[in-house]
Amino acid sequence: MKATIHNKNEKPELVDFGFIEDNVYYWWASWYAKVLGYKSLKTLLPTINKAKEMTIQLGLPFETNFIAAERNGINDIKLTKFSCFLISLLADSRKPVVKRARAYFLNHFEEVNQYLKGQDFLTRVAGREDLKQLNQRLAGVAKNSNVTDFSLFINEGYMGMYNMPMSELKQKRGIPSHERMNDSMTMVELSANIFRVTMTAERLKYLGKASQGLAAKEHWKIGSQIRSMVKENTGLYPEDLPTKFNLNLIEKRLLEAHNEMNQALPQNNDSPEKNTVKSKNIN
């Protein structure tokens, strides 16, 4: 079922370019690519793939937000309103229409807008995920270096970088003990920790079969080197770096936005057959 403009004198809304399946609105990715100022769906695909990854990181089903389908003999994708929203956040901000598309969605979700504004949320989510994966790899490398007490090994890295254990750092920043520090880090701090973990893993590989004591000592040493680097380049020691909104809180708000954006239409929806509006503007 197609969408319609109820009054020809009104400016078209996003729904006027969509279609309804199983009482949910969808939009064709090939249409959306042109709306955002891209030459074709192919040129928008890298951004769509990033949006898929982000959907997964948010714990949402990407299969229902990005549905591969054939349209007029070519491969296309059916997008939900939430996936259109994510794509607008990840698309090329140099394109004026991308900025307008972001404003279109965020104006409808003022609270989400406030959380996202100036918070480089998407970059932080990606950085947190990278740090998580790198920590898992470091655990494997440390095990090969005869580290049996991984908590002690990790704590030495924090001591070198922050000059205090993680528990004390959380207390200093007013972060509850049950929350993860990574969820409140800025991208600068996440990057510093990514560098710490990466360099420690490489150092342990270089040393080969070490001992738990030597591995912990090397982790502390690398942490202290990065501590000096952060101070030199930011004027602050790592423990004094600012924090940002907890990512889990923002993710919760985005989940609420997802459920609202993709809310199913009433089962008794008897709206008339809807017409396609040929335009490239989101107003």
XYZ file of C-alpha atoms in Angstrom:
283
model
C 0.000 0.000 0.000
C 1.395 3.396 -0.967
C 1.360 6.569 1.072
C -0.581 9.665 0.089
C -0.795 13.413 0.536
C -4.228 14.192 1.879
C -4.138 17.799 0.696
C -2.365 18.686 -2.539
C -1.465 22.094 -1.117
C 0.470 20.543 1.788
C 4.186 19.834 1.619
C 4.911 16.100 1.383
C 6.008 14.238 4.505
C 8.298 11.223 4.658
C 5.329 8.847 4.862
C 4.095 10.170 1.528
C 7.034 8.444 -0.185
C 6.749 5.148 1.636
C 4.649 2.034 1.398
C 2.990 -0.233 3.924
C 3.647 -3.937 4.377
C 2.323 -5.917 7.321
C 1.120 -2.624 8.817
C 4.644 -1.164 8.934
C 5.991 1.704 6.812
C 9.011 1.093 4.542
C 11.004 3.187 2.082
C 13.119 1.979 -0.837
C 16.846 2.484 -0.327
C 17.294 3.421 -3.984
C 14.834 6.295 -3.501
C 16.426 7.347 -0.220
C 19.899 7.422 -1.798
C 18.737 9.998 -4.322
C 16.948 11.966 -1.607
C 20.196 12.257 0.344
C 22.090 13.453 -2.712
C 23.854 10.215 -3.659
C 24.196 9.215 -7.310
C 22.858 5.726 -6.778
C 22.075 3.059 -4.203
C 25.545 1.623 -4.776
C 27.219 4.801 -3.512
C 25.034 4.783 -0.383
C 25.667 1.092 0.419
C 28.772 1.711 2.596
C 26.676 4.003 4.802
C 23.835 1.474 4.881
C 26.292 -1.214 5.988
C 27.534 1.049 8.797
C 23.919 1.585 9.843
C 23.427 -2.204 9.907
C 26.473 -2.583 12.163
C 25.196 0.164 14.416
C 21.794 -1.532 14.642
C 23.495 -4.733 15.767
C 25.593 -2.853 18.341
C 22.404 -1.313 19.705
C 21.006 -4.820 20.143
C 18.268 -4.290 17.567
C 17.284 -6.713 14.778
C 18.915 -5.479 11.579
C 17.005 -8.129 9.564
C 13.715 -6.301 10.123
C 15.191 -2.831 9.574
C 17.073 -3.648 6.348
C 15.173 -6.087 4.143
C 16.782 -7.103 0.866
C 14.241 -7.213 -1.963
C 14.000 -7.085 -5.741
C 12.365 -4.068 -7.326
C 11.837 -3.626 -11.056
C 14.370 -6.359 -11.732
C 17.141 -4.834 -9.588
C 18.331 -5.490 -6.037
C 17.035 -2.991 -3.526
C 16.495 -2.704 0.228
C 13.370 -1.938 2.201
C 14.195 0.496 5.006
C 12.206 1.190 8.148
C 11.879 4.704 9.506
C 14.515 3.915 12.147
C 17.004 2.671 9.556
C 16.395 5.847 7.515
C 17.154 7.791 10.697
C 20.426 5.928 11.362
C 21.531 6.308 7.748
C 20.972 10.073 7.964
C 23.249 10.199 11.032
C 25.999 8.275 9.246
C 25.666 9.841 5.791
C 27.941 12.542 4.368
C 27.244 15.642 6.478
C 28.698 17.855 3.734
C 25.531 17.298 1.749
C 22.948 19.943 2.736
C 20.038 17.525 2.300
C 21.685 15.089 4.746
C 21.660 17.822 7.394
C 18.004 18.486 6.662
C 17.196 14.792 6.908
C 18.913 14.568 10.311
C 17.002 17.614 11.519
C 13.754 16.088 10.238
C 14.173 13.017 12.427
C 15.743 14.653 15.457
C 13.118 17.379 15.623
C 10.593 14.619 16.223
C 12.684 13.187 19.064
C 13.903 16.149 21.070
C 15.251 14.064 23.957
C 17.282 11.878 21.602
C 18.516 15.046 19.912
C 19.770 16.420 23.230
C 21.639 13.209 24.000
C 23.214 13.020 20.552
C 24.059 16.712 20.244
C 27.781 17.182 20.682
C 28.176 13.697 22.100
C 29.790 12.001 19.018
C 27.660 9.052 20.068
C 28.159 6.863 17.006
C 31.941 7.265 17.099
C 31.999 6.414 20.801
C 29.891 3.291 20.285
C 32.291 2.111 17.578
C 35.298 2.947 19.789
C 33.838 1.071 22.736
C 33.202 -1.972 20.544
C 36.771 -1.841 19.192
C 38.168 -1.651 22.737
C 36.021 -4.597 23.815
C 37.287 -6.768 20.968
C 40.903 -5.709 21.513
C 40.648 -6.562 25.212
C 39.457 -10.029 24.248
C 42.462 -10.446 21.963
C 44.781 -9.156 24.701
C 43.393 -11.804 27.048
C 44.425 -14.485 24.573
C 47.916 -13.028 24.116
C 48.319 -12.672 27.897
C 47.338 -16.303 28.374
C 50.095 -17.329 25.964
C 52.475 -15.232 28.083
C 51.636 -17.361 31.149
C 49.278 -14.790 32.707
C 46.919 -16.660 35.035
C 45.536 -13.699 37.019
C 44.080 -11.535 34.243
C 42.462 -9.091 36.695
C 45.847 -8.302 38.234
C 47.392 -7.972 34.781
C 44.671 -5.529 33.630
C 44.867 -3.539 36.861
C 48.587 -2.923 36.296
C 47.782 -1.320 32.955
C 45.236 0.977 34.610
C 47.696 1.815 37.394
C 50.265 2.833 34.804
C 47.811 4.931 32.811
C 45.603 6.418 35.555
C 47.900 6.131 38.590
C 45.000 4.434 40.411
C 42.929 1.236 40.134
C 39.652 1.230 38.235
C 37.571 1.132 41.421
C 39.200 4.350 42.654
C 38.823 5.988 39.238
C 35.073 5.252 39.241
C 34.776 6.753 42.703
C 36.698 9.863 41.601
C 34.343 10.336 38.646
C 31.166 9.522 40.540
C 30.413 6.459 38.434
C 28.560 3.601 40.190
C 30.654 0.471 40.713
C 28.265 -1.663 38.608
C 28.638 0.571 35.523
C 31.409 0.116 32.979
C 33.933 2.931 32.712
C 34.070 2.539 28.927
C 30.431 3.630 28.659
C 31.251 7.136 29.903
C 34.622 7.717 28.189
C 35.179 10.401 25.581
C 36.593 9.343 22.230
C 39.985 10.742 23.297
C 40.090 8.441 26.299
C 38.752 5.453 24.369
C 41.463 5.995 21.744
C 44.149 6.155 24.439
C 42.953 2.865 25.903
C 42.754 1.265 22.470
C 46.391 2.265 21.955
C 47.337 0.892 25.398
C 45.716 -2.472 24.727
C 47.087 -2.723 21.172
C 50.650 -1.865 22.160
C 50.580 -4.228 25.151
C 49.445 -7.104 22.951
C 52.220 -6.379 20.463
C 54.794 -6.105 23.258
C 53.820 -9.473 24.709
C 53.970 -11.064 21.267
C 57.470 -9.628 20.837
C 58.611 -10.988 24.196
C 57.245 -14.432 23.447
C 56.799 -16.760 26.406
C 57.098 -14.409 29.376
C 55.874 -14.660 32.953
C 52.908 -13.122 34.721
C 55.191 -10.717 36.583
C 56.973 -9.544 33.431
C 53.705 -9.231 31.470
C 52.142 -7.113 34.224
C 55.247 -4.944 34.426
C 55.196 -4.332 30.651
C 51.503 -3.478 30.775
C 52.179 -0.926 33.547
C 55.075 0.534 31.546
C 53.012 1.014 28.390
C 50.154 2.489 30.426
C 52.525 5.024 31.990
C 53.895 5.962 28.549
C 50.384 6.646 27.284
C 49.659 8.588 30.472
C 52.503 10.963 29.603
C 51.293 11.198 26.003
C 47.759 12.151 27.072
C 49.090 14.793 29.466
C 51.381 16.248 26.815
C 48.655 16.509 24.179
C 45.597 17.441 26.254
C 47.082 19.168 29.286
C 45.258 16.667 31.490
C 46.175 13.341 33.023
C 43.860 10.504 31.929
C 42.022 10.399 35.270
C 41.155 14.092 34.856
C 39.661 13.767 31.375
C 35.967 14.720 31.174
C 33.218 12.114 30.910
C 30.112 12.060 28.740
C 26.585 10.699 28.913
C 26.575 6.981 29.610
C 26.243 5.178 26.284
C 23.764 2.709 27.766
C 21.432 5.566 28.657
C 21.596 6.924 25.106
C 21.087 3.428 23.703
C 17.992 3.042 25.875
C 16.563 6.267 24.446
C 17.379 5.115 20.912
C 15.620 1.812 21.582
C 12.544 3.766 22.620
C 12.873 5.869 19.460
C 13.206 2.671 17.396
C 10.023 1.227 18.855
C 8.146 4.488 18.294
C 9.443 5.020 14.742
C 8.701 1.450 13.670
C 5.422 1.166 15.525
C 2.928 -0.982 13.652
C -0.173 0.698 12.277
C -3.567 -0.274 13.743
C -4.850 -3.546 12.327
C -8.081 -1.857 11.278
C -6.220 0.706 9.165
C -8.564 1.325 6.246
C -6.791 4.298 4.718
C -7.403 4.683 0.988
C -4.939 3.518 -1.649
C -2.047 5.975 -1.646
C -0.327 7.746 -4.450
C 3.394 8.097 -5.112
C 4.762 11.622 -4.940
C 7.768 12.241 -7.184
C 10.036 14.594 -5.320
C 13.552 14.605 -3.930
C 12.882 16.703 -0.862
C 12.222 15.865 2.761
C 10.431 18.826 4.314
